[in-house]
Amino acid sequence: MLFVFSMIDALGLKLFVLYLMERSIFLAVYAQKKIKAYFFF
């Protein structure tokens, strides 16, 4: 039973990390576009 819970927990953690990475990549790209727009215009 505990093993199943730890598996679910590991999966949830992996998904959470992926979600955070996706968000940080999105924010980095967005910030880069903002900075480029700021410098060029």
Short mmCIF file of N, CA and C in Angstrom, two decimals:
data_model
loop_
_atom_site.label_atom_id
_atom_site.label_comp_id
_atom_site.label_asym_id
_atom_site.label_seq_id
_atom_site.Cartn_x
_atom_site.Cartn_y
_atom_site.Cartn_z
N MET A 1 0.84 -1.20 0.00
CA MET A 1 0.00 0.00 0.00
C MET A 1 0.87 1.25 0.00
N LEU A 2 1.86 1.25 0.87
CA LEU A 2 2.77 2.40 0.98
C LEU A 2 3.54 2.59 -0.33
N PHE A 3 3.89 1.46 -0.95
CA PHE A 3 4.63 1.51 -2.22
C PHE A 3 3.81 2.23 -3.30
N VAL A 4 2.51 1.91 -3.34
CA VAL A 4 1.62 2.55 -4.32
C VAL A 4 1.56 4.05 -4.08
N PHE A 5 1.45 4.42 -2.81
CA PHE A 5 1.39 5.84 -2.47
C PHE A 5 2.68 6.55 -2.87
N SER A 6 3.82 5.91 -2.63
CA SER A 6 5.09 6.53 -2.98
C SER A 6 5.24 6.65 -4.50
N MET A 7 4.68 5.67 -5.24
CA MET A 7 4.70 5.75 -6.70
C MET A 7 3.88 6.95 -7.18
N ILE A 8 2.68 7.10 -6.63
CA ILE A 8 1.81 8.22 -6.99
C ILE A 8 2.50 9.53 -6.64
N ASP A 9 3.13 9.57 -5.47
CA ASP A 9 3.81 10.77 -5.01
C ASP A 9 4.95 11.13 -5.96
N ALA A 10 5.72 10.12 -6.38
CA ALA A 10 6.83 10.35 -7.30
C ALA A 10 6.32 10.87 -8.64
N LEU A 11 5.22 10.30 -9.11
CA LEU A 11 4.63 10.74 -10.37
C LEU A 11 4.15 12.18 -10.25
N GLY A 12 3.48 12.49 -9.15
CA GLY A 12 3.00 13.84 -8.92
C GLY A 12 4.15 14.83 -8.87
N LEU A 13 5.22 14.44 -8.20
CA LEU A 13 6.40 15.30 -8.08
C LEU A 13 7.01 15.55 -9.45
N LYS A 14 7.10 14.49 -10.26
CA LYS A 14 7.65 14.62 -11.61
C LYS A 14 6.81 15.58 -12.45
N LEU A 15 5.49 15.41 -12.37
CA LEU A 15 4.58 16.29 -13.12
C LEU A 15 4.72 17.73 -12.64
N PHE A 16 4.86 17.91 -11.33
CA PHE A 16 5.00 19.25 -10.76
C PHE A 16 6.29 19.91 -11.24
N VAL A 17 7.38 19.14 -11.25
CA VAL A 17 8.66 19.65 -11.72
C VAL A 17 8.57 20.02 -13.20
N LEU A 18 7.94 19.16 -14.00
CA LEU A 18 7.75 19.45 -15.43
C LEU A 18 6.94 20.72 -15.62
N TYR A 19 5.89 20.85 -14.81
CA TYR A 19 5.04 22.04 -14.89
C TYR A 19 5.85 23.30 -14.56
N LEU A 20 6.66 23.22 -13.51
CA LEU A 20 7.48 24.37 -13.12
C LEU A 20 8.50 24.71 -14.21
N MET A 21 9.12 23.68 -14.79
CA MET A 21 10.10 23.90 -15.85
C MET A 21 9.44 24.55 -17.05
N GLU A 22 8.26 24.05 -17.41
CA GLU A 22 7.52 24.60 -18.54
C GLU A 22 7.20 26.07 -18.30
N ARG A 23 6.75 26.36 -17.09
CA ARG A 23 6.42 27.74 -16.74
C ARG A 23 7.65 28.63 -16.77
N SER A 24 8.77 28.15 -16.23
CA SER A 24 9.97 28.98 -16.18
C SER A 24 10.52 29.21 -17.59
N ILE A 25 10.41 28.19 -18.46
CA ILE A 25 10.85 28.35 -19.85
C ILE A 25 9.97 29.38 -20.53
N PHE A 26 8.65 29.27 -20.31
CA PHE A 26 7.71 30.22 -20.90
C PHE A 26 8.02 31.64 -20.43
N LEU A 27 8.26 31.78 -19.11
CA LEU A 27 8.56 33.10 -18.56
C LEU A 27 9.87 33.64 -19.10
N ALA A 28 10.87 32.77 -19.26
CA ALA A 28 12.16 33.21 -19.79
C ALA A 28 12.02 33.70 -21.22
N VAL A 29 11.28 32.95 -22.04
CA VAL A 29 11.05 33.35 -23.43
C VAL A 29 10.29 34.66 -23.48
N TYR A 30 9.26 34.77 -22.65
CA TYR A 30 8.45 35.98 -22.59
C TYR A 30 9.31 37.18 -22.19
N ALA A 31 10.15 36.99 -21.17
CA ALA A 31 11.02 38.07 -20.70
C ALA A 31 12.01 38.46 -21.79
N GLN A 32 12.54 37.47 -22.51
CA GLN A 32 13.48 37.76 -23.59
C GLN A 32 12.82 38.60 -24.67
N LYS A 33 11.61 38.24 -25.03
CA LYS A 33 10.87 39.01 -26.04
C LYS A 33 10.64 40.43 -25.55
N LYS A 34 10.27 40.57 -24.29
CA LYS A 34 10.04 41.88 -23.70
C LYS A 34 11.32 42.72 -23.75
N ILE A 35 12.43 42.09 -23.35
CA ILE A 35 13.71 42.80 -23.32
C ILE A 35 14.13 43.20 -24.73
N LYS A 36 13.98 42.29 -25.69
CA LYS A 36 14.33 42.59 -27.08
C LYS A 36 13.47 43.74 -27.60
N ALA A 37 12.18 43.68 -27.31
CA ALA A 37 11.27 44.74 -27.75
C ALA A 37 11.70 46.06 -27.11
N TYR A 38 12.09 46.01 -25.85
CA TYR A 38 12.51 47.21 -25.13
C TYR A 38 13.76 47.81 -25.75
N PHE A 39 14.70 46.95 -26.12
CA PHE A 39 15.96 47.45 -26.68
C PHE A 39 15.80 47.94 -28.12
N PHE A 40 14.94 47.30 -28.88
CA PHE A 40 14.84 47.65 -30.30
C PHE A 40 13.87 48.79 -30.57
N PHE A 41 12.90 48.99 -29.67
CA PHE A 41 11.93 50.05 -29.94
C PHE A 41 12.04 51.16 -28.91
#
